[in-house]
Short mmCIF file of C-alpha atoms in Angstrom, two decimals:
data_model
loop_
_atom_site.label_atom_id
_atom_site.label_comp_id
_atom_site.label_asym_id
_atom_site.label_seq_id
_atom_site.Cartn_x
_atom_site.Cartn_y
_atom_site.Cartn_z
CA UNK R 1 -30.20 8.37 10.46
CA UNK R 2 -33.85 9.76 9.99
CA UNK R 3 -34.96 7.64 7.04
CA UNK R 4 -33.24 4.60 9.09
CA UNK R 5 -35.18 5.48 11.80
CA UNK R 6 -38.60 5.71 10.30
CA UNK R 7 -38.07 2.53 7.75
CA UNK R 8 -37.28 0.48 11.06
CA UNK R 9 -40.54 1.81 12.61
CA UNK R 10 -42.12 0.91 9.33
CA UNK R 11 -40.77 -2.46 9.51
CA UNK R 12 -41.34 -2.95 13.31
CA UNK R 13 -45.22 -1.88 12.90
CA UNK R 14 -45.46 -4.48 10.03
CA UNK R 15 -44.08 -7.27 12.01
CA UNK R 16 -46.62 -6.20 14.49
CA UNK R 17 -49.34 -6.56 12.17
CA UNK R 18 -50.17 -2.46 12.57
CA UNK R 19 -50.90 -0.92 9.37
CA UNK R 20 -49.40 2.47 8.93
CA UNK R 21 -52.91 4.04 8.96
CA UNK R 22 -53.07 2.86 12.83
CA UNK R 23 -49.83 3.50 13.71
CA UNK R 24 -49.87 5.56 17.02
CA UNK R 25 -46.80 7.73 16.52
CA UNK R 26 -45.06 9.61 19.55
CA UNK R 27 -46.68 12.79 20.97
CA UNK R 28 -43.74 15.17 19.62
CA UNK R 29 -44.40 13.95 15.80
CA UNK R 30 -48.21 13.82 16.24
CA UNK R 31 -48.09 17.53 17.31
CA UNK R 32 -45.79 18.69 14.54
CA UNK R 33 -47.46 16.49 11.82
CA UNK R 34 -50.85 17.46 13.25
CA UNK R 35 -50.04 21.01 13.10
CA UNK R 36 -48.86 21.11 9.61
CA UNK R 37 -52.07 19.73 8.76
CA UNK R 38 -54.14 22.85 10.55
CA UNK R 39 -51.60 25.25 9.04
CA UNK R 40 -52.15 23.88 5.55
CA UNK R 41 -56.01 23.60 5.95
CA UNK R 42 -56.64 27.09 7.69
CA UNK R 43 -56.70 29.11 4.85
CA UNK R 44 -59.47 26.93 3.09
CA UNK R 45 -61.30 26.42 6.23
CA UNK R 46 -62.07 30.02 6.92
CA UNK R 47 -62.62 31.11 3.52
CA UNK R 48 -66.22 29.74 3.63
CA UNK R 49 -67.35 31.71 6.44
CA UNK R 50 -65.71 34.87 5.31
CA UNK R 51 -67.02 34.60 1.65
CA UNK R 52 -70.57 34.06 2.79
CA UNK R 53 -70.43 36.36 5.77
CA UNK R 54 -69.38 39.31 3.49
CA UNK R 55 -71.93 38.08 0.85
CA UNK R 56 -74.89 38.36 3.39
CA UNK R 57 -73.51 41.60 4.69
CA UNK R 58 -72.59 40.52 8.17
CA UNK R 59 -70.56 42.86 10.63
CA UNK R 60 -67.10 41.68 11.80
CA UNK R 61 -68.35 40.35 15.35
CA UNK R 62 -70.49 38.10 13.34
CA UNK R 63 -67.83 37.32 10.98
CA UNK R 64 -65.28 36.29 13.73
CA UNK R 65 -68.09 34.05 15.43
CA UNK R 66 -68.49 32.19 11.97
CA UNK R 67 -64.85 31.42 11.76
CA UNK R 68 -64.50 30.39 15.24
CA UNK R 69 -67.59 28.07 14.88
CA UNK R 70 -66.20 26.68 11.77
CA UNK R 71 -62.79 25.77 13.30
CA UNK R 72 -64.51 24.27 16.31
CA UNK R 73 -66.74 22.23 14.35
CA UNK R 74 -64.02 21.07 11.99
CA UNK R 75 -61.82 19.82 14.96
CA UNK R 76 -64.72 17.48 16.41
CA UNK R 77 -65.86 16.41 12.76
CA UNK R 78 -62.20 15.29 11.95
CA UNK R 79 -61.58 13.73 14.96
CA UNK R 80 -64.83 11.73 14.36
CA UNK R 81 -63.88 10.60 11.05
CA UNK R 82 -60.11 9.72 11.96
CA UNK R 83 -60.90 7.95 15.23
CA UNK R 84 -64.26 6.61 14.68
CA UNK R 85 -67.33 6.94 16.66
CA UNK R 86 -69.79 4.33 16.90
CA UNK R 87 -70.71 3.76 13.19
CA UNK R 88 -69.54 6.97 11.82
CA UNK R 89 -66.00 7.71 10.73
CA UNK R 90 -63.65 5.97 8.09
CA UNK R 91 -61.02 5.67 10.41
CA UNK R 92 -58.36 7.04 7.97
CA UNK R 93 -56.36 10.24 7.90
CA UNK R 94 -59.06 12.38 6.31
CA UNK R 95 -59.53 16.04 7.71
CA UNK R 96 -63.07 17.26 7.69
CA UNK R 97 -63.75 20.97 6.38
CA UNK R 98 -66.57 22.88 5.12
CA UNK R 99 -67.29 21.82 1.37
CA UNK R 100 -66.72 24.63 -1.20
CA UNK R 101 -69.68 22.93 -3.16
CA UNK R 102 -72.09 24.71 -0.66
CA UNK R 103 -70.79 28.14 -1.07
CA UNK R 104 -72.73 29.46 -3.83
CA UNK R 105 -75.92 27.62 -2.85
CA UNK R 106 -75.88 29.31 0.67
CA UNK R 107 -75.23 32.75 -0.61
CA UNK R 108 -78.19 32.31 -3.00
CA UNK R 109 -80.37 30.76 -0.23
CA UNK R 110 -79.01 33.50 2.59
CA UNK R 111 -79.96 36.40 0.10
CA UNK R 112 -83.09 35.15 -1.09
CA UNK R 113 -84.23 35.27 2.84
CA UNK R 114 -83.03 38.84 3.11
CA UNK R 115 -79.61 38.56 3.80
CA UNK R 116 -78.10 39.02 7.13
CA UNK R 117 -78.49 36.91 10.08
CA UNK R 118 -82.14 36.10 9.08
CA UNK R 119 -80.71 34.34 6.03
CA UNK R 120 -78.37 32.20 7.87
CA UNK R 121 -81.16 31.07 9.95
CA UNK R 122 -82.63 29.64 6.55
CA UNK R 123 -79.43 27.99 5.53
CA UNK R 124 -79.11 26.39 8.89
CA UNK R 125 -82.51 24.78 8.61
CA UNK R 126 -81.30 23.50 5.15
CA UNK R 127 -78.01 22.60 6.50
CA UNK R 128 -79.38 20.42 9.31
CA UNK R 129 -81.92 18.62 7.36
CA UNK R 130 -79.32 17.66 4.59
CA UNK R 131 -77.08 16.55 7.33
CA UNK R 132 -79.42 14.33 8.79
CA UNK R 133 -80.54 12.86 5.00
CA UNK R 134 -76.81 12.17 4.52
CA UNK R 135 -76.62 10.01 7.50
CA UNK R 136 -79.41 8.12 6.73
CA UNK R 137 -78.85 7.53 3.16
CA UNK R 138 -75.05 6.50 3.89
CA UNK R 139 -75.42 2.77 4.00
CA UNK R 140 -77.48 2.97 0.72
CA UNK R 141 -75.18 5.24 -0.93
CA UNK R 142 -72.21 2.99 -0.11
CA UNK R 143 -73.98 0.25 -1.92
CA UNK R 144 -73.92 2.32 -5.10
CA UNK R 145 -70.18 2.85 -5.38
CA UNK R 146 -70.29 0.58 -8.31
CA UNK R 147 -71.95 3.45 -10.20
CA UNK R 148 -69.11 5.62 -9.54
CA UNK R 149 -66.24 3.95 -11.25
CA UNK R 150 -62.67 5.54 -11.62
CA UNK R 151 -63.69 7.27 -14.76
CA UNK R 152 -66.22 9.36 -12.23
CA UNK R 153 -64.32 9.74 -9.04
CA UNK R 154 -61.11 10.33 -10.81
CA UNK R 155 -62.82 13.37 -12.93
CA UNK R 156 -64.41 14.64 -9.80
CA UNK R 157 -61.26 14.67 -7.89
CA UNK R 158 -59.24 15.97 -11.07
CA UNK R 159 -62.09 18.90 -11.14
CA UNK R 160 -61.60 19.85 -7.59
CA UNK R 161 -58.02 20.17 -7.86
CA UNK R 162 -58.33 22.21 -11.11
CA UNK R 163 -60.87 24.38 -9.56
CA UNK R 164 -59.02 24.75 -6.52
CA UNK R 165 -55.71 25.93 -8.13
CA UNK R 166 -57.24 29.52 -9.22
CA UNK R 167 -57.95 29.83 -5.66
CA UNK R 168 -54.63 29.23 -4.55
CA UNK R 169 -52.92 31.30 -7.37
CA UNK R 170 -55.20 34.12 -6.16
CA UNK R 171 -53.87 34.12 -2.88
CA UNK R 172 -50.42 33.71 -4.49
CA UNK R 173 -51.18 37.20 -5.97
CA UNK R 174 -51.84 38.82 -3.02
CA UNK R 175 -55.62 37.80 -2.27
CA UNK R 176 -59.13 38.48 -3.41
CA UNK R 177 -59.23 41.54 -1.22
CA UNK R 178 -56.52 43.34 -3.68
CA UNK R 179 -58.22 42.53 -6.88
CA UNK R 180 -58.38 45.87 -8.67
CA UNK R 181 -55.46 47.52 -6.61
CA UNK R 182 -51.83 47.83 -8.09
CA UNK R 183 -50.61 45.49 -5.40
CA UNK R 184 -52.54 42.53 -6.93
CA UNK R 185 -50.14 40.14 -8.93
CA UNK R 186 -47.21 42.47 -7.59
CA UNK R 187 -43.89 41.07 -8.14
CA UNK R 188 -43.11 41.01 -4.38
CA UNK R 189 -46.23 38.91 -3.62
CA UNK R 190 -45.19 36.56 -6.55
CA UNK R 191 -41.71 36.51 -5.39
CA UNK R 192 -43.17 35.45 -1.88
CA UNK R 193 -45.38 32.68 -3.37
CA UNK R 194 -42.77 31.32 -5.76
CA UNK R 195 -39.87 31.32 -2.65
CA UNK R 196 -42.21 29.45 -0.28
CA UNK R 197 -43.05 26.87 -3.20
CA UNK R 198 -39.41 26.48 -4.23
CA UNK R 199 -38.14 26.09 -0.60
CA UNK R 200 -41.07 23.19 -0.22
CA UNK R 201 -39.71 21.54 -3.36
CA UNK R 202 -35.93 21.93 -2.03
CA UNK R 203 -37.02 20.36 0.99
CA UNK R 204 -38.72 17.33 -0.72
CA UNK R 205 -35.72 17.16 -3.06
CA UNK R 206 -33.30 16.55 -0.07
CA UNK R 207 -35.05 13.36 0.49
CA UNK R 208 -35.06 13.37 4.31
CA UNK R 209 -37.94 11.92 5.52
CA UNK R 210 -38.29 14.02 8.28
CA UNK R 211 -37.72 17.30 6.44
CA UNK R 212 -40.04 16.39 3.55
CA UNK R 213 -43.19 15.26 5.99
CA UNK R 214 -42.73 18.55 7.40
CA UNK R 215 -42.06 20.63 4.05
CA UNK R 216 -45.56 22.55 3.94
CA UNK R 217 -45.35 23.58 7.78
CA UNK R 218 -41.78 24.46 7.16
CA UNK R 219 -42.48 26.25 3.97
CA UNK R 220 -45.24 28.26 5.77
CA UNK R 221 -43.01 29.31 8.65
CA UNK R 222 -40.06 30.36 6.35
CA UNK R 223 -42.25 32.15 4.20
CA UNK R 224 -44.04 34.32 6.81
CA UNK R 225 -40.71 34.87 8.88
CA UNK R 226 -39.26 36.46 5.38
CA UNK R 227 -42.42 38.47 4.75
CA UNK R 228 -42.21 39.47 8.54
CA UNK R 229 -38.48 40.50 8.00
CA UNK R 230 -39.63 42.86 5.13
CA UNK R 231 -42.41 44.37 6.97
CA UNK R 232 -45.30 42.56 5.33
CA UNK R 233 -46.88 40.63 8.11
CA UNK R 234 -49.09 42.41 10.73
CA UNK R 235 -49.39 41.10 14.08
CA UNK R 236 -51.78 43.93 15.21
CA UNK R 237 -55.09 41.66 14.97
CA UNK R 238 -53.46 39.14 17.35
CA UNK R 239 -53.25 41.70 19.84
CA UNK R 240 -56.71 43.02 19.19
CA UNK R 241 -58.71 39.37 19.40
CA UNK R 242 -60.19 37.85 22.53
CA UNK R 243 -58.55 35.20 24.33
CA UNK R 244 -61.52 33.08 24.82
CA UNK R 245 -64.41 32.67 22.43
CA UNK R 246 -66.99 29.98 23.17
CA UNK R 247 -69.44 28.93 20.37
CA UNK R 248 -72.99 28.55 21.51
CA UNK R 249 -75.73 26.58 19.85
CA UNK R 250 -78.09 28.53 17.75
CA UNK R 251 -76.37 31.53 18.20
CA UNK R 252 -78.64 33.57 15.76
CA UNK R 253 -81.86 31.78 16.81
CA UNK R 254 -83.59 28.95 15.87
CA UNK R 255 -83.46 27.67 12.39
CA UNK R 256 -85.89 28.13 9.91
CA UNK R 257 -86.74 25.12 7.62
CA UNK R 258 -88.04 26.28 4.10
CA UNK R 259 -88.78 23.73 1.16
CA UNK R 260 -86.68 25.15 -1.89
CA UNK R 261 -83.45 25.95 0.16
CA UNK R 262 -83.56 22.12 1.42
CA UNK R 263 -84.08 20.87 -1.85
CA UNK R 264 -81.09 22.92 -3.08
CA UNK R 265 -78.88 21.71 -0.08
CA UNK R 266 -79.61 17.94 -0.60
CA UNK R 267 -78.30 18.60 -4.40
CA UNK R 268 -74.99 19.93 -2.42
CA UNK R 269 -74.95 17.06 -0.09
CA UNK R 270 -75.30 14.47 -3.10
CA UNK R 271 -72.06 15.93 -4.64
CA UNK R 272 -70.31 15.90 -1.40
CA UNK R 273 -71.38 12.26 -0.99
CA UNK R 274 -69.63 11.47 -4.22
CA UNK R 275 -66.68 13.77 -3.37
CA UNK R 276 -66.01 12.16 -0.01
CA UNK R 277 -66.27 8.52 -1.83
CA UNK R 278 -63.83 9.62 -4.15
CA UNK R 279 -61.36 11.27 -1.17
CA UNK R 280 -61.72 7.69 0.68
CA UNK R 281 -60.81 5.94 -2.34
CA UNK R 282 -57.94 8.41 -3.07
CA UNK R 283 -56.58 7.95 0.53
CA UNK R 284 -57.07 4.10 0.48
CA UNK R 285 -54.76 4.38 -2.81
CA UNK R 286 -52.26 6.67 -1.17
CA UNK R 287 -52.11 4.63 2.06
CA UNK R 288 -52.53 1.14 0.60
CA UNK R 289 -55.60 0.52 2.98
CA UNK R 290 -58.41 -1.53 1.78
CA UNK R 291 -61.63 0.26 1.21
CA UNK R 292 -64.93 -1.09 1.46
CA UNK R 293 -68.70 -0.25 1.34
CA UNK R 294 -68.87 -0.21 5.10
CA UNK R 295 -65.83 2.16 5.10
CA UNK R 296 -67.63 4.25 2.47
CA UNK R 297 -70.56 4.18 4.90
CA UNK R 298 -68.82 5.55 7.86
CA UNK R 299 -67.26 8.39 5.88
CA UNK R 300 -70.68 9.36 4.71
CA UNK R 301 -72.00 9.04 8.23
CA UNK R 302 -69.22 11.32 9.52
CA UNK R 303 -70.18 13.72 7.01
CA UNK R 304 -73.70 13.48 8.16
CA UNK R 305 -72.96 14.09 11.68
CA UNK R 306 -70.58 16.77 11.06
CA UNK R 307 -73.13 18.68 8.93
CA UNK R 308 -75.66 18.41 11.64
CA UNK R 309 -73.34 19.55 14.26
CA UNK R 310 -72.32 22.72 11.92
CA UNK R 311 -76.15 23.58 11.65
CA UNK R 312 -76.51 23.68 15.34
CA UNK R 313 -73.14 24.95 16.17
CA UNK R 314 -73.45 28.14 13.45
CA UNK R 315 -71.59 26.44 10.80
CA UNK R 316 -71.85 24.74 7.26
CA UNK R 317 -71.81 21.16 5.49
CA UNK R 318 -68.57 19.33 5.88
CA UNK R 319 -66.65 16.87 3.55
CA UNK R 320 -63.82 14.94 3.66
CA UNK R 321 -61.17 17.56 2.78
CA UNK R 322 -59.82 16.59 -0.74
CA UNK R 323 -56.63 19.45 0.25
CA UNK R 324 -54.91 17.47 3.01
CA UNK R 325 -54.66 14.39 1.13
CA UNK R 326 -52.07 16.05 -0.69
CA UNK R 327 -50.25 16.47 2.66
CA UNK R 328 -50.47 12.87 3.35
CA UNK R 329 -49.29 11.99 -0.31
CA UNK R 330 -46.14 14.65 0.20
CA UNK R 331 -45.28 13.63 3.93
CA UNK R 332 -45.92 10.05 3.42
CA UNK R 333 -47.09 10.11 7.30
CA UNK R 334 -50.23 7.65 7.27
CA UNK R 335 -51.45 7.93 10.64
CA UNK R 336 -54.93 8.64 11.22
CA UNK R 337 -53.92 9.75 14.94
CA UNK R 338 -52.09 12.94 13.30
CA UNK R 339 -55.48 13.97 12.15
CA UNK R 340 -57.01 13.28 15.69
CA UNK R 341 -54.16 15.74 16.95
CA UNK R 342 -55.09 18.11 14.06
CA UNK R 343 -58.57 17.98 15.29
CA UNK R 344 -57.51 19.08 18.71
CA UNK R 345 -55.65 21.96 17.45
CA UNK R 346 -58.47 22.95 15.62
CA UNK R 347 -60.63 22.89 18.59
CA UNK R 348 -58.17 24.97 20.32
CA UNK R 349 -58.10 27.34 17.81
CA UNK R 350 -61.87 27.35 17.68
CA UNK R 351 -61.98 28.39 21.39
CA UNK R 352 -58.87 31.05 21.35
CA UNK R 353 -59.70 33.69 18.70
CA UNK R 354 -56.24 35.17 19.37
CA UNK R 355 -54.34 31.76 18.53
CA UNK R 356 -56.38 31.60 15.52
CA UNK R 357 -55.82 35.20 14.65
CA UNK R 358 -52.12 34.28 14.76
CA UNK R 359 -52.51 31.45 12.44
CA UNK R 360 -54.48 34.06 9.99
CA UNK R 361 -51.39 36.20 10.13
CA UNK R 362 -49.54 34.19 7.60
CA UNK R 363 -49.84 36.00 4.70
CA UNK R 364 -51.96 35.36 1.61
CA UNK R 365 -48.75 34.87 -1.17
CA UNK R 366 -47.14 32.49 1.07
CA UNK R 367 -50.34 30.47 1.70
CA UNK R 368 -50.92 30.26 -2.11
CA UNK R 369 -47.55 29.29 -2.75
CA UNK R 370 -47.98 26.29 -0.36
CA UNK R 371 -51.45 25.74 -1.77
CA UNK R 372 -50.15 25.67 -5.19
CA UNK R 373 -48.41 22.20 -4.64
CA UNK R 374 -51.30 20.73 -2.44
CA UNK R 375 -54.20 21.52 -4.76
CA UNK R 376 -52.28 20.48 -7.78
CA UNK R 377 -51.45 17.05 -5.96
CA UNK R 378 -55.53 16.81 -5.37
CA UNK R 379 -55.71 16.85 -9.37
CA UNK R 380 -52.75 14.53 -9.74
CA UNK R 381 -54.54 11.78 -7.47
CA UNK R 382 -57.62 12.08 -9.75
CA UNK R 383 -55.60 11.85 -12.72
CA UNK R 384 -53.88 8.75 -11.10
CA UNK R 385 -57.17 7.23 -10.66
CA UNK R 386 -58.24 8.08 -14.07
CA UNK R 387 -55.24 6.26 -15.39
CA UNK R 388 -57.33 3.33 -14.01
CA UNK R 389 -60.16 3.54 -16.30
CA UNK R 390 -60.04 2.90 -20.13
CA UNK R 391 -59.55 6.47 -21.69
CA UNK R 392 -59.22 4.46 -25.03
CA UNK R 393 -62.94 3.67 -24.92
CA UNK R 394 -64.67 6.97 -26.46
CA UNK R 395 -67.39 7.02 -23.92
CA UNK R 396 -65.21 7.21 -20.96
CA UNK R 397 -63.26 9.86 -22.60
CA UNK R 398 -66.54 12.05 -23.40
CA UNK R 399 -67.34 11.63 -19.82
CA UNK R 400 -64.15 13.60 -18.94
CA UNK R 401 -64.03 15.72 -21.49
CA UNK R 402 -67.74 17.52 -21.14
CA UNK R 403 -67.16 17.16 -17.27
CA UNK R 404 -64.18 19.38 -17.23
CA UNK R 405 -65.78 21.93 -19.54
CA UNK R 406 -68.90 22.08 -17.46
CA UNK R 407 -66.71 22.61 -14.55
CA UNK R 408 -65.03 25.66 -16.12
CA UNK R 409 -68.42 27.11 -17.33
CA UNK R 410 -69.51 29.23 -14.09
CA UNK R 411 -65.89 30.51 -13.85
CA UNK R 412 -65.61 31.65 -17.58
CA UNK R 413 -69.37 32.42 -18.46
CA UNK R 414 -70.54 34.11 -15.24
CA UNK R 415 -73.26 36.06 -17.21
CA UNK R 416 -75.08 32.60 -18.36
CA UNK R 417 -75.75 32.08 -14.66
CA UNK R 418 -76.45 35.37 -13.86
CA UNK R 419 -79.78 35.30 -16.08
CA UNK R 420 -80.76 32.08 -14.19
CA UNK R 421 -83.68 31.70 -11.86
CA UNK R 422 -82.05 32.04 -7.94
CA UNK R 423 -83.37 28.36 -7.27
CA UNK R 424 -81.32 27.01 -10.19
CA UNK R 425 -78.49 29.19 -9.92
CA UNK R 426 -77.93 27.99 -6.31
CA UNK R 427 -77.75 24.63 -7.54
CA UNK R 428 -75.48 24.84 -10.71
CA UNK R 429 -73.38 28.15 -10.15
CA UNK R 430 -70.33 26.07 -9.07
CA UNK R 431 -67.80 24.31 -11.14
CA UNK R 432 -67.14 21.56 -8.67
CA UNK R 433 -71.30 20.85 -8.54
CA UNK R 434 -71.47 21.11 -12.32
CA UNK R 435 -68.88 19.14 -13.08
CA UNK R 436 -69.55 16.38 -10.79
CA UNK R 437 -73.30 16.25 -11.88
CA UNK R 438 -72.17 15.89 -15.38
CA UNK R 439 -69.67 13.04 -14.91
CA UNK R 440 -72.43 11.12 -12.97
CA UNK R 441 -75.10 11.60 -15.29
CA UNK R 442 -72.88 10.99 -18.46
CA UNK R 443 -71.63 7.83 -16.41
CA UNK R 444 -75.35 6.63 -15.89
CA UNK R 445 -76.04 7.15 -19.61
CA UNK R 446 -73.02 5.68 -20.95
CA UNK R 447 -72.15 3.04 -18.73
CA UNK R 448 -74.98 2.11 -16.67
CA UNK R 449 -78.45 2.51 -18.26
CA UNK R 450 -76.67 0.62 -21.55
CA UNK R 451 -75.59 -2.40 -19.23
CA UNK R 452 -71.86 -1.78 -20.04
CA UNK R 453 -69.29 -3.23 -17.86
CA UNK R 454 -67.30 -0.74 -15.93
CA UNK R 455 -63.98 -1.00 -14.09
CA UNK R 456 -64.48 -1.52 -10.64
CA UNK R 457 -62.16 -1.85 -7.68
CA UNK R 458 -61.36 -5.59 -6.26
CA UNK R 459 -59.70 -4.57 -2.95
CA UNK R 460 -59.18 -8.28 -2.52
CA UNK R 461 -56.48 -8.16 -5.15
CA UNK R 462 -54.95 -4.92 -3.68
CA UNK R 463 -51.63 -5.27 -1.99
CA UNK R 464 -48.95 -2.28 -1.32
CA UNK R 465 -45.93 -2.38 -3.33
CA UNK R 466 -42.66 -3.52 -1.78
CA UNK R 467 -40.82 -1.01 0.20
CA UNK R 468 -38.16 1.21 -1.36
CA UNK R 469 -34.55 0.24 -0.86
CA UNK R 470 -32.88 2.17 1.52
CA UNK R 471 -31.04 4.51 -1.05
CA UNK R 472 -34.56 5.16 -2.72
CA UNK R 473 -36.07 8.40 -1.67
CA UNK R 474 -39.49 7.94 -3.33
CA UNK R 475 -42.91 6.93 -1.29
CA UNK R 476 -43.80 3.35 -2.30
CA UNK R 477 -46.05 3.03 -5.29
CA UNK R 478 -49.98 3.08 -5.27
CA UNK R 479 -51.89 0.10 -4.99
CA UNK R 480 -52.90 -2.00 -7.82
CA UNK R 481 -56.44 -1.74 -9.32
CA UNK R 482 -58.58 -4.68 -10.71
CA UNK R 483 -59.20 -5.33 -14.23
CA UNK R 484 -62.73 -4.39 -15.63
CA UNK R 485 -65.44 -6.37 -14.34
CA UNK R 486 -66.83 -8.78 -16.40
#
């Protein structure tokens, strides 16, 4: 019945000329699907302020403020990206979140400025400047998309997924805070993670559209319930948290603008612009929604607006979150208004520390089990886009191979980066940054400066695949990509 209802709704939308991306779902569905995005997103959303706050030696009160500011800004930024405000926002189901690319540079900038809140002021000066530059450069960058063919975008998305999977596995083992203790990697933690993942897979395997679309949400709820029954969920922090926590602009003081930190953050934003470009095309591939230079420019402007807002509201640089693309792929719910609903939830969580603390009570292993599937799907989308590139061509193969190797360097040979000057380390000590820069530069060297033709996306030739029969459980296939440009 659920499948028939969903297919009937899709056919009705098609007859009315409404693309699934622009379909306004009933309020209960918006709430459920939006909350699923929030739960799947929450751990990744708060990890950046937690990492940065701990690295800069901030106290618990400052750390809570950073988390609330992050969630509030995430909500506003996601609404701008999905709903569209003036010339900002791609009007696609893209959730905005703090970019992992900025973590290492921000830590280096903050420590270089003395750490603590003094270091945050220098970080915020660089963040605001980089956000303004992103907004201003967005139209020009969108016209440079031809220099980012599938081999580049696919490589970057694959790198993002591969880089984030270890984060999910670390949560599955119990979380970074348990490293060095007997509890890290214990059979119990791995059982919670594996049980959550198997539960999600079972819901998808059943093939009921409603269950499949809520698989991640139900998996997180079920995993948390089981952990609570065994006494492994602590809701004590919920009782101690305040009900209301309002984020005020420039909470720590006026930002400080320094040249080298700004330069480092501009490099970070260049990478996030490529990342957002890849995410926009990936979500276009999944939803069969036409993406052009104007769509990319709108998405990048949203990144710029969100990043400036982040610097003002005591948060950080923002990017279209690749993690939640996996939710869209798994659930087959493509409405951008679901992301708007998720944005409203995030704003509420940002204003209600007690509610946010409740969501934060989901155990790390449960989050890790769900995240393995989502981050893996991000890598899979990258591989799907790479399939559109001619990897039989040696140069494209080398772009992929060397970029993957560069992306793994910071996590496998840490002493190499520890010996670098702080300014250089702030830029390069990130697998996503280093791998993305390598892919971009190698593509320029092999395919652009040599005037070689590269595969580009001809969206005029893109049409959605036929709707599956009622007896089929799989999602519609991806949109077609054009042949290499001549």
